[in-house]
PDB file of C-alpha atoms in Angstrom:
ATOM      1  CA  UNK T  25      87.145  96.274  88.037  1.00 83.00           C
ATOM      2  CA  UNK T  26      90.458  97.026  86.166  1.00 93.00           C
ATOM      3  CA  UNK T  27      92.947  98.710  88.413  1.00 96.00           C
ATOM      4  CA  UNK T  28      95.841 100.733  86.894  1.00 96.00           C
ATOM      5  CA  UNK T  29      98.738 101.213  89.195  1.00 97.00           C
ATOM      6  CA  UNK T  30     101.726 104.127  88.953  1.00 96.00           C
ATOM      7  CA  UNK T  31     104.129 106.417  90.038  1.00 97.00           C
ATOM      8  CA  UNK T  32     102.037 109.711  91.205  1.00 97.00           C
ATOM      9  CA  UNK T  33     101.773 113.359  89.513  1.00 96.00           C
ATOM     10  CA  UNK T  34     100.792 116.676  90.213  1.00 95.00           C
ATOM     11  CA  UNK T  35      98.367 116.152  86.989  1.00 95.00           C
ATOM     12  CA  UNK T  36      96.829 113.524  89.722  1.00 96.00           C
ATOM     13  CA  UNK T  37      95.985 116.500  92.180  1.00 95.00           C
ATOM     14  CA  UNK T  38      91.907 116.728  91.390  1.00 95.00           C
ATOM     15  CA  UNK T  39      91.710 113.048  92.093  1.00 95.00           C
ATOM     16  CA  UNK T  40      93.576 112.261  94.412  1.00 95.00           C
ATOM     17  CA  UNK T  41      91.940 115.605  96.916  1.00 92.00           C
ATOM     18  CA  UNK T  42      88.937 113.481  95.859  1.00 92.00           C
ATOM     19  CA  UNK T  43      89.933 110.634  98.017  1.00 92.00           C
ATOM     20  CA  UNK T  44      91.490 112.417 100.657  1.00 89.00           C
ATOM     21  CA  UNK T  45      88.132 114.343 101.596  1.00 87.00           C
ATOM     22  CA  UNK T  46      86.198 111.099 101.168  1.00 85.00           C
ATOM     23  CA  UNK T  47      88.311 109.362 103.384  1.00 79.00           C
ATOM     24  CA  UNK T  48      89.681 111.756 106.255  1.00 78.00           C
ATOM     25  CA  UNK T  49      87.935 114.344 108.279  1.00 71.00           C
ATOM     26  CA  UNK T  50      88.266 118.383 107.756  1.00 69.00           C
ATOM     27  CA  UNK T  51      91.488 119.170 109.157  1.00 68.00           C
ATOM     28  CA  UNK T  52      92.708 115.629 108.601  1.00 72.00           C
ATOM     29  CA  UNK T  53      92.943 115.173 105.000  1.00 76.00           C
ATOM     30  CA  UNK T  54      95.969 116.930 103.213  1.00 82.00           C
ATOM     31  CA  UNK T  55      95.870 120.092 101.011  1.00 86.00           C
ATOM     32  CA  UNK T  56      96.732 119.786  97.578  1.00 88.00           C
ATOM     33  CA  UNK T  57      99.745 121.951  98.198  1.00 92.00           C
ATOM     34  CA  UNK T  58     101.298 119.013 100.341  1.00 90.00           C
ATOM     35  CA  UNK T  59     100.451 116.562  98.250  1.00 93.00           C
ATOM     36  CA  UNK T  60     102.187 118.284  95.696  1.00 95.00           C
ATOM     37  CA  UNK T  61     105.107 118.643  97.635  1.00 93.00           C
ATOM     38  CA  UNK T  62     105.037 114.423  98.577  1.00 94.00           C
ATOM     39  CA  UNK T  63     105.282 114.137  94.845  1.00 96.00           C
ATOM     40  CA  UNK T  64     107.828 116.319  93.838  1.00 95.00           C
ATOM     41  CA  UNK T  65     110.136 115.584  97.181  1.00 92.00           C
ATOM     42  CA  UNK T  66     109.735 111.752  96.245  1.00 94.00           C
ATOM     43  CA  UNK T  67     107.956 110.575  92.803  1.00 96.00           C
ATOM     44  CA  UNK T  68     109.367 107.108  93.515  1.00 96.00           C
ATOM     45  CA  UNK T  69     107.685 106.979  96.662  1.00 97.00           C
ATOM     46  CA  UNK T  70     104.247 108.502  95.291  1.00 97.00           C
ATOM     47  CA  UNK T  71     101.727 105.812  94.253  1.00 98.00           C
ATOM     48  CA  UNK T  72      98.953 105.703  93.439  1.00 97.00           C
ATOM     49  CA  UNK T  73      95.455 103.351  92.292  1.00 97.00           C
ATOM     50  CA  UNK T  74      92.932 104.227  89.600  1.00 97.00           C
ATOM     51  CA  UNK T  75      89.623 102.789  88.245  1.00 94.00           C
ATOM     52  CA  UNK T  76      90.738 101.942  84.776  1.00 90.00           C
ATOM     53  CA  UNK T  77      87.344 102.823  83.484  1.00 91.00           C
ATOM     54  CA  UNK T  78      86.725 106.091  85.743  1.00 92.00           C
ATOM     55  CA  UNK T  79      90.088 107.272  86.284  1.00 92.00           C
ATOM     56  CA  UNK T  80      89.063 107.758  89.672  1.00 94.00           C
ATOM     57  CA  UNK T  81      91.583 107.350  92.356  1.00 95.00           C
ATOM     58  CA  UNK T  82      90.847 104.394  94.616  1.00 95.00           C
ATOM     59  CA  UNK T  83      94.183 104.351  97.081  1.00 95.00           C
ATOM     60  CA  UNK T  84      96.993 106.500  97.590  1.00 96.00           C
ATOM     61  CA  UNK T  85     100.327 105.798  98.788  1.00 96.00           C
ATOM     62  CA  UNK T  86     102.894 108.231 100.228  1.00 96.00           C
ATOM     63  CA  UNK T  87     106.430 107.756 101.208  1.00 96.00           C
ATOM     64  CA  UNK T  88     109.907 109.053 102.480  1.00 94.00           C
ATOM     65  CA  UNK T  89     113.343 108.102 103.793  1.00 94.00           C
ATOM     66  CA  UNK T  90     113.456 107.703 107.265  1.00 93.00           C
ATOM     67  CA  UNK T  91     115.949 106.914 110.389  1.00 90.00           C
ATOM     68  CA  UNK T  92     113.972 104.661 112.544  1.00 90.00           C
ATOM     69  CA  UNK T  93     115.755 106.639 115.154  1.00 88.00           C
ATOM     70  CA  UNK T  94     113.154 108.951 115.928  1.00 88.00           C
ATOM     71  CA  UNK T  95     110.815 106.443 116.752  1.00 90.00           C
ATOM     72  CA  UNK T  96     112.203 106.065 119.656  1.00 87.00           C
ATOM     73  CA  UNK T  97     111.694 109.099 120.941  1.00 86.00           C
ATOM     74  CA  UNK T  98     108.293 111.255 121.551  1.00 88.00           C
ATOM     75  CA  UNK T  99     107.285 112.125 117.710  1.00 88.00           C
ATOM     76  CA  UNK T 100     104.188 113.575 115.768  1.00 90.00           C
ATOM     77  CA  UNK T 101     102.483 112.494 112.792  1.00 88.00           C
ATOM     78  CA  UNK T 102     103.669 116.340 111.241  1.00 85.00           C
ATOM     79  CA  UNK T 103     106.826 116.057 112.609  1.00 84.00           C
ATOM     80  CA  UNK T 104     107.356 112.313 111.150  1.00 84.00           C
ATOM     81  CA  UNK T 105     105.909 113.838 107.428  1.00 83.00           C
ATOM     82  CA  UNK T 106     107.953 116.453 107.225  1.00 78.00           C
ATOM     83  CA  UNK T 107     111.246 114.548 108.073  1.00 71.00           C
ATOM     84  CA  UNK T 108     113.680 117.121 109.240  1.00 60.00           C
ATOM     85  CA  UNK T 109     115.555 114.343 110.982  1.00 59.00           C
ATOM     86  CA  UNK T 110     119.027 113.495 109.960  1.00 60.00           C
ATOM     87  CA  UNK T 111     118.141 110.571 107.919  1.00 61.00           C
ATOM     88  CA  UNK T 112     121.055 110.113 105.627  1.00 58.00           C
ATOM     89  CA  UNK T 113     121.723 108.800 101.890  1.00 63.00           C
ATOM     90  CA  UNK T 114     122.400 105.590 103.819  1.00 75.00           C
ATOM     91  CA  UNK T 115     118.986 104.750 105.478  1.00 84.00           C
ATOM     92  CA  UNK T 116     117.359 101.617 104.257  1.00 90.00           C
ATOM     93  CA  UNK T 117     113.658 102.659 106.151  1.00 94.00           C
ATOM     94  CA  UNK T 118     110.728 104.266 104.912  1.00 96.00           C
ATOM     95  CA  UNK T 119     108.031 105.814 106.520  1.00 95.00           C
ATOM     96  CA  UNK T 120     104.410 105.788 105.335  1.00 94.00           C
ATOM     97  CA  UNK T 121     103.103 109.189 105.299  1.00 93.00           C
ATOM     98  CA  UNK T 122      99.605 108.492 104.416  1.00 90.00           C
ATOM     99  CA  UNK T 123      97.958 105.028 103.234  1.00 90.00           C
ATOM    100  CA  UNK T 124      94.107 106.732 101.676  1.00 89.00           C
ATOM    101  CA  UNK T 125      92.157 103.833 100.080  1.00 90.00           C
ATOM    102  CA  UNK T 126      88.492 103.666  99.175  1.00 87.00           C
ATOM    103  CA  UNK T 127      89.061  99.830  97.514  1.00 88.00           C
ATOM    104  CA  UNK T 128      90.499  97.187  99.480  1.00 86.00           C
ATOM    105  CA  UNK T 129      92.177  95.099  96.464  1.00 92.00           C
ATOM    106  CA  UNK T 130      93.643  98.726  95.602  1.00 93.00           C
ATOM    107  CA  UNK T 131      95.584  99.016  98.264  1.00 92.00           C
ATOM    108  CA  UNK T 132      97.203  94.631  97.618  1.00 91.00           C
ATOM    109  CA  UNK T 133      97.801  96.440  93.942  1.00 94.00           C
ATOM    110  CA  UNK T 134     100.092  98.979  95.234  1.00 95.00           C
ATOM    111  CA  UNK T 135     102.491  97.318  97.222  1.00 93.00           C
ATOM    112  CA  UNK T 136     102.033  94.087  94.948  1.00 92.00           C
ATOM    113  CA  UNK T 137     103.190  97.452  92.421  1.00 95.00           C
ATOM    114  CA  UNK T 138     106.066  98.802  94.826  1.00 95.00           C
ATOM    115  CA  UNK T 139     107.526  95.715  96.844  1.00 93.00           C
ATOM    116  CA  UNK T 140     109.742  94.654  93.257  1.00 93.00           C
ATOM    117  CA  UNK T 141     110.985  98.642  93.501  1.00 94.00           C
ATOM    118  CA  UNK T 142     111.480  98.529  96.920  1.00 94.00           C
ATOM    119  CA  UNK T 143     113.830  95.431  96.226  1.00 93.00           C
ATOM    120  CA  UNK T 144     115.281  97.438  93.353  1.00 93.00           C
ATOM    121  CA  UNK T 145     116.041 100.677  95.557  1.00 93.00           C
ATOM    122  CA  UNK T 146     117.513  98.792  98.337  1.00 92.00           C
ATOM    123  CA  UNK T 147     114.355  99.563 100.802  1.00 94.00           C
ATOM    124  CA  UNK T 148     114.326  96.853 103.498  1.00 93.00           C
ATOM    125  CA  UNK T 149     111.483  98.258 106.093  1.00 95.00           C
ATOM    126  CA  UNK T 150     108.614 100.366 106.389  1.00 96.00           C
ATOM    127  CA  UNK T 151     107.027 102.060 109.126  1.00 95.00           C
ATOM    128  CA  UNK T 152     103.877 103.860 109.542  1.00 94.00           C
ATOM    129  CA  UNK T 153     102.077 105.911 112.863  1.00 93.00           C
ATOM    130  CA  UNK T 154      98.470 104.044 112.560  1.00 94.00           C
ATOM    131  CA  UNK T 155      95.624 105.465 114.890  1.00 93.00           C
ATOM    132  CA  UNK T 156      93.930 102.949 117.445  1.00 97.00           C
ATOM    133  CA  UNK T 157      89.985 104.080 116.787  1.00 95.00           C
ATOM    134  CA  UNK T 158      88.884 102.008 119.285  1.00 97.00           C
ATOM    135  CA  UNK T 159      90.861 102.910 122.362  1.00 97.00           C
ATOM    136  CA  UNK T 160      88.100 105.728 123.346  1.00 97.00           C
ATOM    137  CA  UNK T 161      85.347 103.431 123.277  1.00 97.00           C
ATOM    138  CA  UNK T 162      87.750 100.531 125.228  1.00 96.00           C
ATOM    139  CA  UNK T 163      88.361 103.091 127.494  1.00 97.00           C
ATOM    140  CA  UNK T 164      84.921 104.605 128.257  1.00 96.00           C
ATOM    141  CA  UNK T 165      84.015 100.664 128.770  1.00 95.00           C
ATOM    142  CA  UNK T 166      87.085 100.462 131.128  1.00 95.00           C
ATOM    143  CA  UNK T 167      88.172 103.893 132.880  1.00 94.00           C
ATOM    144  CA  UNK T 168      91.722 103.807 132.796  1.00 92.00           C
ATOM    145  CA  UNK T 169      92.933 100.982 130.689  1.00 96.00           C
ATOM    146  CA  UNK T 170      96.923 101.717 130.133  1.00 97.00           C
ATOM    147  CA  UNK T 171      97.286 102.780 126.490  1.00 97.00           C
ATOM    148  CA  UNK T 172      99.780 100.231 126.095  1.00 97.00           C
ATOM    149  CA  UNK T 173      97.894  97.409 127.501  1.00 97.00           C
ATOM    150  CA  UNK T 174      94.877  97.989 124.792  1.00 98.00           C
ATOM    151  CA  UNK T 175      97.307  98.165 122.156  1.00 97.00           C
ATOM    152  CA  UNK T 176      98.679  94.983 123.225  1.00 97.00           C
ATOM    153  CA  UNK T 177      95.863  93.123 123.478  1.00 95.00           C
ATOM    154  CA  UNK T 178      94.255  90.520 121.200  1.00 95.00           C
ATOM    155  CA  UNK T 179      90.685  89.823 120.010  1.00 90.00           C
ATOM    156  CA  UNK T 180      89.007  87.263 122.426  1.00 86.00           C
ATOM    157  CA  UNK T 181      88.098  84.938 119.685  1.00 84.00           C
ATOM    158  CA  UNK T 182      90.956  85.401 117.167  1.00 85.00           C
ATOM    159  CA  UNK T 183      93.934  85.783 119.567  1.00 87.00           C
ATOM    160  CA  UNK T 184      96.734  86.118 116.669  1.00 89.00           C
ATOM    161  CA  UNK T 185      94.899  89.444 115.457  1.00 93.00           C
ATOM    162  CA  UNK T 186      94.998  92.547 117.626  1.00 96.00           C
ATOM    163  CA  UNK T 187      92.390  94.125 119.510  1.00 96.00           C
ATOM    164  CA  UNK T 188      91.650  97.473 118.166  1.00 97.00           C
ATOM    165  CA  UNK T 189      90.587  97.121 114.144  1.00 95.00           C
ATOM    166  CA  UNK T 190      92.811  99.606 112.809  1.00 94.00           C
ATOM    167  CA  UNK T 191      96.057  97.359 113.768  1.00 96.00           C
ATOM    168  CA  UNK T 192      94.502  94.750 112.741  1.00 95.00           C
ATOM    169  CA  UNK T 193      94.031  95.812 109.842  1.00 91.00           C
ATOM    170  CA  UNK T 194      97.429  96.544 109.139  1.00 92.00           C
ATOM    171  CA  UNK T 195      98.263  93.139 110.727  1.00 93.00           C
ATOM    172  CA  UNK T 196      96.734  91.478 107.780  1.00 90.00           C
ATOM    173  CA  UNK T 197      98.954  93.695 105.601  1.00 88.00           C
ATOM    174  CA  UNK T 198     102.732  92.733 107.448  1.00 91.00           C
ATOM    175  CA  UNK T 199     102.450  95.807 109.797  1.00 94.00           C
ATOM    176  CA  UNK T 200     102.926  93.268 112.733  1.00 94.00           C
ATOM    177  CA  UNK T 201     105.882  94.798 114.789  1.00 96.00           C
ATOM    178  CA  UNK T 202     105.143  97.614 117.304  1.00 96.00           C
ATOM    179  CA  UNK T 203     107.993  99.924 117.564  1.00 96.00           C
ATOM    180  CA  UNK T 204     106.377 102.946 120.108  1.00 96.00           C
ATOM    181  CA  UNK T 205     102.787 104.167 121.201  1.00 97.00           C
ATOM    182  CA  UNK T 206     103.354 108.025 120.519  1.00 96.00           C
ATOM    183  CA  UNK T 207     100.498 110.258 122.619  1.00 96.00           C
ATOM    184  CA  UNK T 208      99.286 113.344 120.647  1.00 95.00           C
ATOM    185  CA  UNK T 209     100.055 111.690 117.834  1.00 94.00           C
ATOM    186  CA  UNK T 210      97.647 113.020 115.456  1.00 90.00           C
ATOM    187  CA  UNK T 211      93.864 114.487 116.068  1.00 89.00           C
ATOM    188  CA  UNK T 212      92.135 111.764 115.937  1.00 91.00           C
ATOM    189  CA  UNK T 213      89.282 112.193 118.891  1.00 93.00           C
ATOM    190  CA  UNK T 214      88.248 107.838 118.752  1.00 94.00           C
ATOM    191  CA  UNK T 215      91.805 107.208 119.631  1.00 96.00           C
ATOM    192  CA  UNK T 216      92.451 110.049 122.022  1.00 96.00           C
ATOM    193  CA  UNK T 217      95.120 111.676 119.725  1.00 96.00           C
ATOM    194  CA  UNK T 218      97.254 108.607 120.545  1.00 96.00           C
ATOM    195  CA  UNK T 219      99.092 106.840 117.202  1.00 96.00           C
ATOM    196  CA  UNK T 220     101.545 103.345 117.406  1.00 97.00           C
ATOM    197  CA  UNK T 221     104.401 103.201 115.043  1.00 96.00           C
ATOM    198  CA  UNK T 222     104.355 100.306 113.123  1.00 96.00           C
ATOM    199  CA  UNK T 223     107.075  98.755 111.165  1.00 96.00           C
ATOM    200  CA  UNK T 224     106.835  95.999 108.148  1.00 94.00           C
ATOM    201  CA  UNK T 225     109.661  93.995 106.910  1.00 93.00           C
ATOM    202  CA  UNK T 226     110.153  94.053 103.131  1.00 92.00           C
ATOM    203  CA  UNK T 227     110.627  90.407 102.651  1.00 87.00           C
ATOM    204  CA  UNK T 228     113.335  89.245 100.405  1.00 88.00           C
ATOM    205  CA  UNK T 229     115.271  92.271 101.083  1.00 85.00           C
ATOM    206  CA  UNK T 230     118.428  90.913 102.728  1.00 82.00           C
ATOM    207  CA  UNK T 231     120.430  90.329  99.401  1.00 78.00           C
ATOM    208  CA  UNK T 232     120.096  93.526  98.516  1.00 77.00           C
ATOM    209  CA  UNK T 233     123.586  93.794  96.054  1.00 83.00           C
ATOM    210  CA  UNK T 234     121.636  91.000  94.364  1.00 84.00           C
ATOM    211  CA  UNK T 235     118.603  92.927  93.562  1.00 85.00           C
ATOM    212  CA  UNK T 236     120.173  96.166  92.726  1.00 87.00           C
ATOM    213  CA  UNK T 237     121.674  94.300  89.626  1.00 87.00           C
ATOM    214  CA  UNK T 238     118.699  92.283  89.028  1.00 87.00           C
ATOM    215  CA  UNK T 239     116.246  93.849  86.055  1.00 89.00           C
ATOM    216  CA  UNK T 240     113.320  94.456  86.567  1.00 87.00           C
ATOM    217  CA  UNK T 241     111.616  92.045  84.504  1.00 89.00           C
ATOM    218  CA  UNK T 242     113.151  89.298  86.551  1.00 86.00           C
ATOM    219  CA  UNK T 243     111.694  91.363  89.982  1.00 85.00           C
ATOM    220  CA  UNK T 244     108.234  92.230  88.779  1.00 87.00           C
ATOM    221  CA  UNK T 245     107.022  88.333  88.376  1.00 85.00           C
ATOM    222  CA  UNK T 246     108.400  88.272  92.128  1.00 78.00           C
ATOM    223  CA  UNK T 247     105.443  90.664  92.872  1.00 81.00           C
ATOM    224  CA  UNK T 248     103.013  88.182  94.018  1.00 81.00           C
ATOM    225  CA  UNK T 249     105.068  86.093  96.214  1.00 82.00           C
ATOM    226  CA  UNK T 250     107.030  89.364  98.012  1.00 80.00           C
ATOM    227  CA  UNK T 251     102.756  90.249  98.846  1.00 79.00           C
ATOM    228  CA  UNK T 252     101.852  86.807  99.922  1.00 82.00           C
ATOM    229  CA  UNK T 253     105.724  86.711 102.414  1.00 81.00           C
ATOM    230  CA  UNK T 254     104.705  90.109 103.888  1.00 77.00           C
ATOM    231  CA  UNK T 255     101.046  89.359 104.721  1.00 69.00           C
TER     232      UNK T 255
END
């Protein structure tokens, strides 16, 4: 399959509602007023995936300025969207609003897409709230198991991956620090509304005067190994 990879508009709307119903539940998935709003608020930070034969949208990535701040503190996936934190023209930190992906390879396209930008910009981390779907099932297995200590833990017979899928999952994609566990995070009934903040390391990014002068065809060939550093 050819994948085409870009900057998001609102001409992308049909699509990309598409993929959000397919991939969240009712009350979960975004209107197409809000994701509207992502992509006029930040077109830079809007990208998205498409079938080069279908046009259909295959992953969808959201983004804003953040200060890592208010991770610190108790927080809510709305609250953490909507960003009325003091965040400054000065932050270096992004926050994932939504990752949506129906195609694995997709989802390496878009940051294999964004990672030379984010060098560009001057981005050094990301973070992201991820949920922990199989806390409720840990838990009904072991009546009160600590939040914490489940998202701590490690599979039995792959000890460098975590226990519950989801961070896992975003293990395998750099999202390997744990900044907070955040309760009422987001509705999400297989993780008991609980969410963990998550933060990636852009790699490369510490010479970032260098970058900002670099052009971009000197970045984008950089693609590739920026991926392979952060996974």
């Amino acid at each position: 399959m050819i994948i085409h990879v870009r900057y998001l508009g609102e001409r992308d709307l049909p699509v990309l509602l598409e993929l959000e119903r397919a991939k969240w539940e009712p009350g979960q998935a975004a209107d197409g007023e809000s994701l509207a709003r992502r992509i006029r608020d930040y077109p830079e930070l809007s990208i998205g995936a498409f079938c080069g034969t279908s046009g259909r949208a295959l992953a969808s990535l959201f983004m804003r300025p953040v200060n890592p701040a208010v991770f610190s503190a108790p927080t809510r996936w709305a609250q953490a969207a909507l960003g009325h934190e003091e965040c400054g023209s000065d932050t270096h930190s992004l926050f994932g609003i939504s990752l949506s992906s129906s195609h694995a390879e997709a989802v390496e396209e878009i940051f294999r897409f964004f990672y030379p930008r984010a060098l560009k910009a001057g981005w050094r981390d990301i973070f992201l709230g991820s949920p922990i779907p199989g806390f409720r099932r840990a838990r009904l297995a072991e009546p009160g198991l600590p939040v914490w200590r489940y998202v701590h833990g490690r599979k039995r017979f792959h000890p460098s991956l975590p226990r519950d899928p989801q961070l896992a999952y975003y293990h395998a994609k750099g999202f390997r620090e744990i900044v907070s566990i955040q309760q009422d995070y987001f509705p999400h009934p297989a993780s008991l509304d609980y969410g963990v903040i998550l933060r990636c390391a852009i790699p490369l990014s510490r010479p970032r005067r260098l970058w900002r002068i670099t052009p971009m065809r000197v970045l984008e060939p950089l693609s590739r190994l920026v991926l392979t550093l952060a996974g």
